[in-house]
Coordinates of C-alpha atoms in Angstrom, one line a residue:
Chain A
M1 CA 11.3 139.6 7.0
A2 CA 10.4 136.9 4.6
A3 CA 9.4 133.5 5.7
S4 CA 11.9 130.8 5.2
S5 CA 10.1 129.4 2.2
G6 CA 10.4 132.7 0.5
V7 CA 6.7 133.4 0.3
K8 CA 4.7 135.2 2.9
V9 CA 1.3 133.7 3.0
P10 CA -1.4 136.3 3.8
R11 CA -3.0 135.9 7.2
N12 CA -6.5 135.1 5.9
F13 CA -5.3 132.4 3.6
R14 CA -3.4 130.8 6.4
L15 CA -6.4 130.9 8.7
L16 CA -8.7 129.6 6.1
E17 CA -6.4 126.8 5.6
E18 CA -6.4 126.1 9.3
L19 CA -10.1 126.2 9.4
E20 CA -10.3 123.5 6.8
E21 CA -7.8 121.4 8.6
G22 CA -9.7 121.7 11.8
Q23 CA -12.9 120.6 10.1
K24 CA -11.3 117.7 8.4
G25 CA -9.7 116.5 11.6
V26 CA -6.1 116.5 10.4
G27 CA -3.9 115.0 13.1
D28 CA -4.4 112.2 15.6
G29 CA -7.8 113.2 16.8
T30 CA -6.7 114.3 20.2
V31 CA -7.1 118.0 19.5
S32 CA -9.7 119.9 17.7
W33 CA -10.1 123.6 16.7
G34 CA -12.5 125.7 14.7
L35 CA -13.9 129.2 14.5
E36 CA -15.7 130.3 17.5
D37 CA -18.3 132.1 15.3
D38 CA -18.8 131.0 11.8
E39 CA -19.7 134.5 10.7
D40 CA -16.5 135.9 12.0
M41 CA -15.0 137.3 8.9
T42 CA -11.8 138.4 10.5
L43 CA -11.1 134.8 11.6
T44 CA -9.8 136.0 14.9
R45 CA -11.6 134.1 17.5
W46 CA -11.2 130.4 17.6
T47 CA -12.2 127.7 19.9
G48 CA -9.9 124.7 20.6
M49 CA -10.4 121.4 22.4
I50 CA -7.8 119.2 23.9
I51 CA -8.5 115.6 25.1
G52 CA -6.5 114.9 28.2
P53 CA -3.8 112.4 27.6
A54 CA -4.0 108.9 29.2
R55 CA -2.1 108.1 32.3
T56 CA -2.0 111.6 33.6
N57 CA -4.3 113.4 35.9
Y58 CA -5.9 115.0 32.8
E59 CA -7.0 111.7 31.5
N60 CA -10.4 111.4 30.0
R61 CA -11.2 115.1 30.4
I62 CA -11.9 117.5 27.6
Y63 CA -10.4 120.9 27.9
S64 CA -11.9 123.8 26.1
L65 CA -9.7 126.7 25.0
K66 CA -10.1 130.1 23.3
V67 CA -7.5 131.1 20.9
E68 CA -7.2 134.6 19.5
C69 CA -5.2 135.1 16.3
G70 CA -4.4 138.8 16.2
P71 CA -3.9 140.9 13.0
K72 CA -0.3 140.1 12.9
Y73 CA -0.8 136.3 13.0
P74 CA 1.1 134.2 11.9
E75 CA 4.0 136.5 12.5
L76 CA 3.0 136.8 16.1
P77 CA 1.8 134.0 18.2
P78 CA -1.9 133.7 19.1
T79 CA -3.0 134.3 22.6
V80 CA -4.4 131.2 24.2
R81 CA -6.8 130.9 27.1
F82 CA -8.2 127.8 28.8
V83 CA -11.9 127.9 29.4
T84 CA -12.1 124.7 31.3
K85 CA -10.3 124.9 34.7
I86 CA -7.0 123.2 34.7
S87 CA -4.0 123.1 37.0
M88 CA -0.8 123.2 34.9
N89 CA 2.5 125.0 34.9
G90 CA 2.2 128.1 32.8
I91 CA -1.5 128.5 33.1
N92 CA -2.8 131.2 35.2
N93 CA -4.9 129.7 38.0
S94 CA -7.5 132.4 38.1
N95 CA -8.3 133.2 34.5
G96 CA -6.9 130.4 32.5
M97 CA -4.5 132.6 30.4
V98 CA -1.6 130.7 29.0
D99 CA 1.6 132.4 29.9
A100 CA 3.5 132.8 26.7
R101 CA 6.7 132.9 28.5
S102 CA 6.3 129.4 29.9
I103 CA 5.3 127.7 26.8
P104 CA 8.4 127.1 24.6
I105 CA 6.7 127.4 21.2
L106 CA 5.0 130.6 22.1
T107 CA 8.2 132.2 23.2
K108 CA 10.0 130.9 20.1
W109 CA 7.2 131.3 17.7
Q110 CA 7.7 130.7 14.1
N111 CA 5.3 131.6 11.4
S112 CA 5.2 128.1 10.2
Y113 CA 3.5 127.1 13.5
S114 CA -0.3 127.0 13.7
I115 CA -3.1 126.6 16.1
K116 CA -2.9 122.9 15.7
V117 CA 0.7 123.0 16.8
V118 CA -0.1 125.1 19.8
L119 CA -2.8 122.7 21.0
Q120 CA -0.7 119.7 20.4
E121 CA 2.1 121.3 22.4
L122 CA -0.1 122.1 25.3
R123 CA -1.2 118.5 25.3
R124 CA 2.3 117.3 25.2
L125 CA 3.1 119.4 28.2
M126 CA 0.3 117.8 30.1
M127 CA 2.3 114.6 29.8
S128 CA 5.4 116.1 31.3
K129 CA 6.5 114.8 34.6
E130 CA 5.9 118.2 36.3
N131 CA 2.4 118.4 35.1
M132 CA 1.0 114.9 34.8
K133 CA 0.5 114.5 38.5
L134 CA -0.8 117.8 39.5
P135 CA -4.1 117.5 41.3
Q136 CA -6.9 118.7 39.1
P137 CA -10.1 120.7 40.0
P138 CA -13.3 118.7 39.7
E139 CA -14.5 118.2 36.2
G140 CA -16.7 120.6 34.5
Q141 CA -15.6 123.8 36.1
T142 CA -14.7 126.8 34.0
Y143 CA -13.0 130.1 34.4
S144 CA -15.6 132.9 34.9
N145 CA -14.6 136.2 33.3
Chain B
M1 CA -29.4 120.8 -4.2
A2 CA -31.6 119.0 -1.8
E3 CA -32.6 115.7 -3.3
N4 CA -35.7 113.8 -2.5
S5 CA -34.7 111.2 0.1
G6 CA -37.3 108.8 -1.3
A7 CA -34.9 108.4 -4.3
D8 CA -32.3 106.4 -2.5
P9 CA -33.6 104.2 0.3
A10 CA -31.4 101.4 -0.9
V11 CA -28.2 103.3 0.0
E12 CA -28.6 103.0 3.7
G13 CA -30.0 99.8 4.8
K14 CA -28.5 100.3 8.2
S15 CA -29.9 103.5 9.5
E16 CA -33.6 103.4 10.0
E17 CA -34.3 107.1 10.5
N18 CA -33.0 108.2 7.2
A19 CA -36.2 107.7 5.2
A20 CA -38.1 109.8 7.7
T21 CA -36.0 112.9 7.6
G22 CA -35.6 114.8 4.5
G23 CA -32.2 116.0 3.2
T24 CA -29.1 114.5 1.7
I25 CA -27.1 111.7 3.2
I26 CA -23.6 112.7 4.1
M27 CA -20.6 110.7 5.2
V28 CA -19.1 111.9 8.3
T29 CA -15.9 110.4 9.7
V30 CA -16.0 109.8 13.4
K31 CA -12.6 109.6 15.0
T32 CA -11.5 108.5 18.4
P33 CA -8.0 108.5 19.6
K34 CA -8.0 104.8 18.7
D35 CA -10.5 104.3 16.0
K36 CA -12.0 105.8 12.9
E37 CA -15.3 105.0 11.3
E38 CA -17.4 106.5 8.6
I39 CA -21.0 107.1 9.5
A40 CA -23.7 108.0 7.1
I41 CA -26.2 110.4 8.5
S42 CA -28.8 112.8 7.2
E43 CA -27.6 116.3 6.6
D44 CA -30.1 117.9 8.8
A45 CA -30.2 115.2 11.5
S46 CA -29.8 116.3 15.1
V47 CA -26.8 115.5 17.2
S48 CA -28.7 113.0 19.3
Q49 CA -29.7 111.1 16.2
F50 CA -26.1 111.2 15.1
K51 CA -25.1 109.8 18.5
E52 CA -27.6 107.0 18.2
E53 CA -25.8 105.9 15.1
I54 CA -22.5 106.2 16.7
S55 CA -23.4 104.2 19.8
K56 CA -24.4 101.4 17.5
R57 CA -21.3 101.5 15.6
F58 CA -18.9 102.0 18.5
K59 CA -20.8 99.8 20.9
A60 CA -21.1 102.4 23.6
K61 CA -23.9 104.0 25.3
Q62 CA -25.2 107.3 24.0
D63 CA -24.6 109.2 27.2
Q64 CA -20.9 108.0 27.2
L65 CA -20.3 109.8 23.9
V66 CA -18.9 113.3 23.7
L67 CA -18.6 114.7 20.2
I68 CA -16.3 117.4 19.2
F69 CA -16.2 119.3 16.0
A70 CA -13.9 122.2 15.2
G71 CA -13.2 122.8 18.8
K72 CA -16.7 122.7 20.1
I73 CA -18.6 120.1 21.9
L74 CA -21.8 119.1 20.1
K75 CA -24.7 119.2 22.4
D76 CA -27.7 116.8 21.9
G77 CA -30.1 119.5 21.1
D78 CA -28.1 120.9 18.2
T79 CA -28.2 119.9 14.6
L80 CA -25.3 118.9 12.4
G81 CA -26.1 121.8 10.2
Q82 CA -25.7 124.2 13.0
H83 CA -22.1 123.3 13.4
G84 CA -21.5 123.2 9.7
I85 CA -20.9 119.6 9.6
K86 CA -20.8 118.6 6.0
D87 CA -19.9 115.6 3.9
G88 CA -16.4 114.3 4.3
L89 CA -15.6 116.2 7.4
T90 CA -14.4 114.7 10.6
V91 CA -15.9 114.7 14.0
H92 CA -13.9 113.7 17.1
L93 CA -15.4 111.3 19.5
V94 CA -14.4 110.6 23.2
I95 CA -16.0 107.7 24.9
K96 CA -16.2 108.3 28.6
T97 CA -15.7 105.3 30.6
A98 CA -16.5 105.8 34.3
Q99 CA -13.7 103.6 35.6
N100 CA -10.8 105.4 33.8
S101 CA -11.3 108.8 35.3
G102 CA -11.1 107.3 38.8
L103 CA -7.7 105.6 38.5
S104 CA -4.9 107.2 40.4
P105 CA -1.9 108.1 38.3
N106 CA 0.6 106.1 40.3
S107 CA 1.0 104.1 37.1
S108 CA 4.7 103.8 37.5
N109 CA 4.3 100.8 39.9
A110 CA 2.9 97.8 38.2
G111 CA 0.1 97.4 40.6
T112 CA -2.5 99.7 39.4
A113 CA -3.5 97.9 36.3
N114 CA -6.3 96.1 38.1
P115 CA -9.1 98.6 38.6
G116 CA -11.6 96.0 39.8
S117 CA -9.7 94.9 42.8
A118 CA -8.5 98.4 43.5
A119 CA -12.1 99.6 43.7
N120 CA -12.9 96.6 45.9
L121 CA -10.0 97.3 48.2
G122 CA -10.8 100.9 48.2
T123 CA -14.4 100.4 49.3
S124 CA -13.6 97.8 51.8
Q125 CA -11.1 100.0 53.5
G126 CA -13.0 103.1 53.2
S127 CA -16.1 101.8 54.9
G128 CA -14.2 100.9 58.0
P129 CA -14.9 98.1 60.3
S130 CA -17.8 96.4 58.7
P131 CA -17.6 96.4 54.9
A132 CA -20.1 94.6 52.9
P133 CA -18.2 91.6 51.6
S134 CA -18.1 91.8 47.9
Q135 CA -16.1 88.7 47.1
P136 CA -18.0 85.5 46.5
A137 CA -15.2 83.6 47.9
N138 CA -15.4 85.5 51.1
L139 CA -15.4 83.0 54.0
F140 CA -15.5 85.6 56.7
T141 CA -19.0 86.9 56.4
G142 CA -19.8 86.1 59.9
F143 CA -16.8 87.9 61.4
G144 CA -17.4 91.6 60.9
D145 CA -13.9 92.9 61.2
L146 CA -12.3 89.8 59.9
S147 CA -14.1 90.2 56.6
S148 CA -12.0 93.2 55.9
L149 CA -9.0 90.8 56.4
A150 CA -10.5 88.5 53.9
N151 CA -10.9 91.2 51.4
L152 CA -7.4 92.2 52.1
G153 CA -6.1 88.7 51.7
M154 CA -8.2 87.5 48.9
G155 CA -9.6 90.5 47.2
S156 CA -6.4 91.2 45.6
S157 CA -4.7 88.2 44.2
N158 CA -1.3 89.7 44.5
F159 CA 0.4 90.5 47.7
M160 CA 2.5 93.2 46.2
E161 CA -0.4 95.0 44.8
L162 CA -1.9 94.9 48.2
Q163 CA 1.0 96.5 49.8
Q164 CA 1.1 99.2 47.3
Q165 CA -2.5 100.0 47.8
M166 CA -2.1 100.2 51.4
Q167 CA 0.9 102.3 51.1
R168 CA -1.0 104.8 49.2
Q169 CA -3.8 104.8 51.6
L170 CA -1.3 105.3 54.4
M171 CA 0.4 108.1 52.8
S172 CA -2.7 110.0 52.4
N173 CA -3.5 109.8 56.0
P174 CA -0.8 110.9 58.5
E175 CA -2.9 110.3 61.5
M176 CA -3.2 106.7 60.7
L177 CA 0.5 106.7 60.6
S178 CA 0.9 107.8 64.2
Q179 CA -1.8 105.3 65.3
I180 CA 0.1 102.5 63.7
M181 CA 3.4 103.5 65.2
E182 CA 1.9 103.3 68.6
N183 CA 0.7 99.9 68.1
P184 CA 2.9 97.5 70.0
L185 CA 2.7 94.8 67.5
V186 CA 4.2 97.1 64.9
Q187 CA 7.0 98.1 67.2
N188 CA 7.6 94.5 67.9
M189 CA 7.9 93.7 64.3
M190 CA 10.2 96.6 63.7
S191 CA 12.6 95.5 66.4
N192 CA 13.1 92.3 64.6
P193 CA 15.8 92.8 62.0
D194 CA 15.3 89.5 60.4
L195 CA 11.7 90.2 59.6
M196 CA 12.6 93.5 58.2
R197 CA 15.3 92.1 56.1
Q198 CA 13.0 89.5 54.8
M199 CA 10.4 92.0 53.9
I200 CA 12.8 94.0 51.9
M201 CA 14.4 91.1 50.3
A202 CA 11.0 89.7 49.4
N203 CA 10.6 92.4 46.8
P204 CA 11.9 90.8 43.5
Q205 CA 13.1 94.1 42.3
M206 CA 15.2 94.4 45.4
Q207 CA 16.6 90.9 44.7
Q208 CA 17.6 91.9 41.2
L209 CA 19.1 95.0 42.5
M210 CA 21.1 93.1 45.0
E211 CA 22.4 90.7 42.4
R212 CA 23.5 93.6 40.4
N213 CA 25.0 95.6 43.1
P214 CA 26.6 93.6 45.9
E215 CA 27.2 96.5 48.1
I216 CA 23.5 96.7 48.6
S217 CA 23.2 93.3 49.8
H218 CA 26.1 93.8 52.1
M219 CA 24.3 96.8 53.6
L220 CA 21.2 94.7 54.1
N221 CA 23.0 91.9 55.7
N222 CA 24.6 94.1 58.3
P223 CA 22.3 93.8 61.3
E224 CA 23.9 96.8 62.9
L225 CA 22.8 99.0 60.2
M226 CA 19.3 97.5 60.0
R227 CA 18.9 98.0 63.8
Q228 CA 20.0 101.6 63.5
T229 CA 17.7 102.2 60.7
M230 CA 14.8 100.8 62.5
E231 CA 15.5 102.8 65.6
L232 CA 15.3 105.8 63.4
A233 CA 12.2 104.7 61.8
R234 CA 10.6 104.2 65.1
N235 CA 11.4 107.5 66.3
P236 CA 10.3 110.0 63.7
A237 CA 11.7 113.1 65.5
M238 CA 15.0 111.6 65.7
M239 CA 14.9 110.6 62.1
Q240 CA 14.1 114.0 60.9
E241 CA 17.0 115.4 62.9
M242 CA 19.3 112.8 61.6
M243 CA 18.2 113.4 58.0
R244 CA 18.6 117.1 58.3
N245 CA 22.1 116.7 59.4
Q246 CA 22.9 114.2 56.7
D247 CA 21.3 116.3 54.0
R248 CA 23.1 119.4 55.2
A249 CA 26.3 117.6 55.1
L250 CA 25.5 116.2 51.6
S251 CA 24.5 119.6 50.2
N252 CA 27.7 121.0 51.4
L253 CA 29.5 118.3 49.6
E254 CA 27.8 119.5 46.5
S255 CA 29.6 122.7 46.5
I256 CA 33.1 121.2 46.7
P257 CA 34.5 120.8 43.2
G258 CA 34.6 117.2 42.4
G259 CA 32.4 116.5 45.4
Y260 CA 29.4 117.0 43.3
N261 CA 30.4 114.2 41.0
A262 CA 31.0 111.9 43.9
L263 CA 27.6 112.7 45.1
R264 CA 26.1 112.1 41.7
R265 CA 27.8 108.8 41.4
M266 CA 26.6 107.7 44.7
Y267 CA 23.1 108.7 43.7
T268 CA 23.0 107.0 40.4
D269 CA 24.8 103.9 41.4
I270 CA 23.3 103.1 44.6
Q271 CA 20.3 105.1 45.5
E272 CA 18.5 105.4 42.3
P273 CA 18.1 101.8 41.6
M274 CA 17.3 101.2 45.2
F275 CA 14.5 103.9 45.2
S276 CA 13.1 102.5 42.0
A277 CA 13.0 99.2 43.7
A278 CA 11.8 100.7 46.9
R279 CA 9.4 102.8 45.0
E280 CA 7.6 99.8 43.7
Q281 CA 7.3 98.5 47.2
F282 CA 6.8 101.6 49.2
G283 CA 4.9 103.5 46.6
N284 CA 6.9 106.7 45.9
N285 CA 10.2 107.9 44.8
P286 CA 11.0 110.5 47.5
F287 CA 13.6 112.0 45.2
S288 CA 11.2 112.7 42.6
A289 CA 9.2 114.5 45.2
L290 CA 12.1 116.5 46.2
G291 CA 13.1 117.5 42.7
G292 CA 9.5 117.4 41.6
N293 CA 9.1 121.1 41.2
A294 CA 11.7 121.8 38.7
D295 CA 12.5 118.4 37.4
S296 CA 11.6 118.8 33.7
S297 CA 15.0 117.7 32.7
G298 CA 14.7 114.3 34.4
A299 CA 17.6 113.1 36.5
Q300 CA 19.9 116.2 36.2
P301 CA 20.2 117.8 39.6
S302 CA 20.9 121.5 39.4
R303 CA 24.5 122.5 39.0
T304 CA 24.5 125.2 41.4
E305 CA 24.5 125.0 45.1
N306 CA 21.1 124.1 46.4
R307 CA 19.9 127.1 48.1
E308 CA 16.4 125.9 48.8
P309 CA 15.7 125.7 52.5
L310 CA 15.3 122.2 53.8
P311 CA 11.8 121.2 54.7
N312 CA 10.7 122.6 57.9
P313 CA 10.7 119.7 60.4
W314 CA 8.4 121.5 62.7
G315 CA 6.0 122.8 60.3
P316 CA 2.7 121.1 59.7
P317 CA 2.8 118.9 56.7
D318 CA 1.5 121.3 54.1
A319 CA -0.5 119.0 52.2
S320 CA -2.5 121.6 50.4
S321 CA 0.1 123.8 48.8
T322 CA -1.0 124.6 45.2
G323 CA 0.3 122.6 42.4
T324 CA 2.8 120.6 44.4
G325 CA 0.3 119.3 46.8
T326 CA 0.8 115.6 46.3
T327 CA 4.6 115.9 46.0
T328 CA 5.0 117.8 49.3
T329 CA 2.8 115.5 51.2
S330 CA 4.9 112.6 50.0
T331 CA 8.0 114.4 51.1
T332 CA 6.9 114.8 54.6
T333 CA 5.3 111.5 55.1
S334 CA 7.7 109.3 53.2
T335 CA 11.3 109.6 54.1
T336 CA 14.1 110.8 52.1
P337 CA 16.6 108.1 51.8
S338 CA 19.9 109.5 52.9
V339 CA 23.2 107.8 53.5
S340 CA 22.3 106.7 57.0
N341 CA 19.0 105.5 56.0
P342 CA 19.7 103.9 52.6
L343 CA 16.5 102.3 52.0
G344 CA 14.4 105.1 52.9
I345 CA 12.7 103.1 55.5
G346 CA 10.4 105.7 57.0
S347 CA 7.9 105.1 59.7
S348 CA 5.4 105.3 56.9
S349 CA 6.8 102.6 54.8
L350 CA 7.2 100.4 57.8
G351 CA 3.5 100.4 58.4
N352 CA 3.5 98.4 55.2
G353 CA 2.0 95.1 54.7
V354 CA -1.2 94.0 56.3
F355 CA -1.0 96.4 59.2
N356 CA -2.4 99.5 57.9
S357 CA -6.1 99.6 57.3
P358 CA -8.7 100.7 59.7
G359 CA -10.2 97.2 59.6
M360 CA -6.9 95.7 60.4
Q361 CA -6.3 98.0 63.3
S362 CA -9.6 97.3 65.0
L363 CA -8.8 93.6 64.3
M364 CA -5.6 94.0 66.1
Q365 CA -7.2 95.6 69.0
Q366 CA -9.7 92.8 69.2
I367 CA -7.0 90.3 69.0
S368 CA -4.9 91.8 71.8
E369 CA -7.9 91.9 74.0
N370 CA -8.8 88.3 73.3
P371 CA -6.0 86.0 72.8
Q372 CA -8.4 83.1 72.4
L373 CA -9.8 84.7 69.4
M374 CA -6.3 84.7 67.9
Q375 CA -5.8 81.1 68.5
N376 CA -9.0 80.3 66.9
M377 CA -8.2 82.5 64.0
L378 CA -4.9 80.9 63.4
S379 CA -6.2 77.4 63.6
A380 CA -9.1 78.1 61.3
P381 CA -8.7 76.4 58.1
Y382 CA -9.3 79.4 56.1
M383 CA -6.2 81.0 57.6
R384 CA -4.2 78.2 56.0
I385 CA -5.5 79.4 52.8
T386 CA -4.2 82.8 53.3
V387 CA -0.9 81.5 54.5
T388 CA -0.3 79.1 51.8
P389 CA -1.7 80.9 48.9
E390 CA -2.5 78.8 46.0
N391 CA -1.4 79.9 42.6
P392 CA -2.9 83.3 42.0
P393 CA -4.7 83.6 38.7
P394 CA -2.4 84.5 35.8
P395 CA -1.5 88.1 36.1
S396 CA -3.9 89.6 33.8
S397 CA -3.3 92.9 35.5
G398 CA -0.1 93.3 33.7
L399 CA 1.9 92.6 36.8
G400 CA 4.5 90.9 34.7
S401 CA 7.4 92.2 36.6
T402 CA 6.2 90.9 40.0
P403 CA 5.8 87.2 39.4
A404 CA 3.3 85.3 41.4
A405 CA 4.2 86.7 44.7
G406 CA 2.0 84.2 46.4
T407 CA 4.1 81.3 45.6
N408 CA 7.3 83.1 46.4
P409 CA 8.9 81.0 49.2
T410 CA 10.2 84.1 50.8
Q411 CA 6.8 85.6 50.9
Q412 CA 5.4 82.5 52.5
Q413 CA 8.1 82.4 55.0
L414 CA 7.4 86.0 55.7
M415 CA 3.7 85.4 56.2
Q416 CA 4.5 82.6 58.5
Q417 CA 6.8 84.6 60.5
M418 CA 4.2 87.4 60.9
L419 CA 1.6 84.9 62.0
Q420 CA 4.0 83.4 64.4
M421 CA 4.3 86.8 65.8
F422 CA 0.6 87.1 66.1
A423 CA 0.4 83.8 68.0
G424 CA 3.5 83.9 70.1
G425 CA 4.3 87.5 70.1
N426 CA 7.9 86.5 69.3
A427 CA 9.4 85.5 66.1
S428 CA 12.2 83.7 67.8
T429 CA 10.0 80.8 68.6
Q430 CA 10.9 79.7 65.2
T431 CA 14.0 77.6 65.1
P432 CA 17.1 79.4 64.1
E433 CA 17.4 77.1 61.3
V434 CA 14.2 78.3 59.8
R435 CA 15.1 81.8 60.3
F436 CA 18.4 81.6 58.7
Q437 CA 17.3 79.3 56.0
Q438 CA 18.2 81.7 53.3
Q439 CA 21.6 82.5 54.7
L440 CA 22.2 78.9 55.1
E441 CA 21.4 78.4 51.5
Q442 CA 23.8 81.1 50.5
L443 CA 26.5 79.7 52.6
S444 CA 26.2 76.2 51.2
A445 CA 26.2 77.7 47.7
M446 CA 29.5 79.4 48.5
G447 CA 31.0 76.0 49.5
F448 CA 30.5 75.9 53.3
I449 CA 29.1 72.5 53.5
N450 CA 29.1 72.1 57.2
R451 CA 25.6 73.1 58.0
E452 CA 26.0 72.8 61.7
A453 CA 28.9 75.2 61.7
N454 CA 27.1 77.5 59.4
L455 CA 24.1 77.6 61.6
Q456 CA 26.3 78.3 64.7
A457 CA 28.1 81.0 62.9
L458 CA 24.9 82.6 61.7
I459 CA 23.4 82.5 65.2
A460 CA 26.5 84.1 66.7
T461 CA 26.5 86.9 64.2
G462 CA 22.8 87.3 64.2
G463 CA 22.3 86.6 60.5
D464 CA 25.2 88.6 59.1
I465 CA 26.5 86.5 56.3
N466 CA 29.8 88.2 55.9
A467 CA 30.6 88.0 59.6
A468 CA 29.6 84.5 59.6
I469 CA 31.9 83.6 56.8
E470 CA 34.7 85.1 58.7
R471 CA 33.9 83.2 61.7
L472 CA 33.8 80.0 59.7
L473 CA 37.0 80.7 58.0
G474 CA 38.6 81.5 61.3
S475 CA 37.7 78.1 62.7
Q476 CA 38.4 76.0 59.6
P477 CA 41.7 76.7 58.2
S478 CA 41.5 75.5 54.7

């Protein structure tokens, strides 16, 4: 199936583009992403960071995530996992895996979406009524696995 | 590509360390959620050197800075090169301010914008009977317990904020609740419908609400209803029972076609604005607690019959259920407003005001043991200060919506009444004229100029304006 623009951009090109954007800090500065390992030629493993939004229980905290872009990315959504402990709907409490079925853009993934969009969406969900007041674990804890 | 740094010392007058380290100077953009700055730094500088520069530019301490690049936190020991930070790239900055992380997220009420006094209040209450007075204007230094009263009275310049703080404290501690309920002073207060009404009406949101929606003021003015509500409030078991019945009835209503709409109307017209008003005062919208779990769509209750079991009245308040911890606690300790209890006056919310802090409680114990002490306290000049509060400082805490509550005449009257109670144990030592002052004003505004007659009528009906009007009309054919 062709992308709506008519051209299917090869995976690596896409990811390189995202890498550059991550380094240039495109966006409002509340999320950041980059390759986990600069030598990773497959551009599969990425780390992301979300700054907790103000006026929520996530305020002033920095959440670290791991994003894995499989071989079929961007046709298939990446898998996302929180490294920093967080209490939020849709995030598995014991290992930090983001449940793709609870995050709207992961269920209705489009190939125009990107890692940036995923991170920004997670941040937006932190501000939702159901999440913003959830009691959070003490800062600095991470999931061990 | 590496140039000799000696070639361009003129470029960076600002950063001293440049000349020392070899390597190119690169421009790195440092971005905070609010700000953006370009900082020149040597290519092979370490992260701590970079932070030094940043702390100068952003006027923050180095250990408050957290740098993020490409999704990784930059540690002090790393170098910029290690992370691949090159010319023209952007690094994200978060400045950690210790205060912000401590604030509770009850930001819906206007009262939390003043972290300073909140911290004060928190510490004074937390340390119990003998807090270290932190206010320079604290006149109670010699009094031990009374100093917490001073902090209560003067630490926060706004009575409303005070109430909200206390409410929050109270809600987090159900034991305090039962202690308070047992206190005879509180029970006394609660059996006085006038006082209750005044307390409620003192909330400006409530006043607005009443203007907008006369049905509500009617409800408030009906002493029968108030009395019933307070009976309920006093007896939590009875209340739970009553609520359960009500809520059962209501949820049955839901399943009747058309009944749902009626319910919804009732909710949106009456209860919702009331809760929002009550929420400001009493600290929580119990409905949001109820619907909290699945309320992503805002005020849309589910369209199907509500099959969720009602909360178990005999179960222990499960304050620690995962995820919904805070909401469940508030469900059990604050009360769901239902039709019979429109204002959601729960035993918790009644403990409001100056009554619920450990300092206050021991104070009250002391007072009841020693009436002399009470006399002294009342006559002391500093009490005057608390009673007739001078203009509080301009609301820098963003409490725009709650205007200077201290100068609110209803507030003052309220305070006076409470103090009278302290002194005489009975609010009726005030002349009926004073008690019904507000009602009298309303009546005269409506055109009943005969003050004597108004007063008589009010006394006869116990403050119910509508009944008083009828009485008046009955006796003055016009």
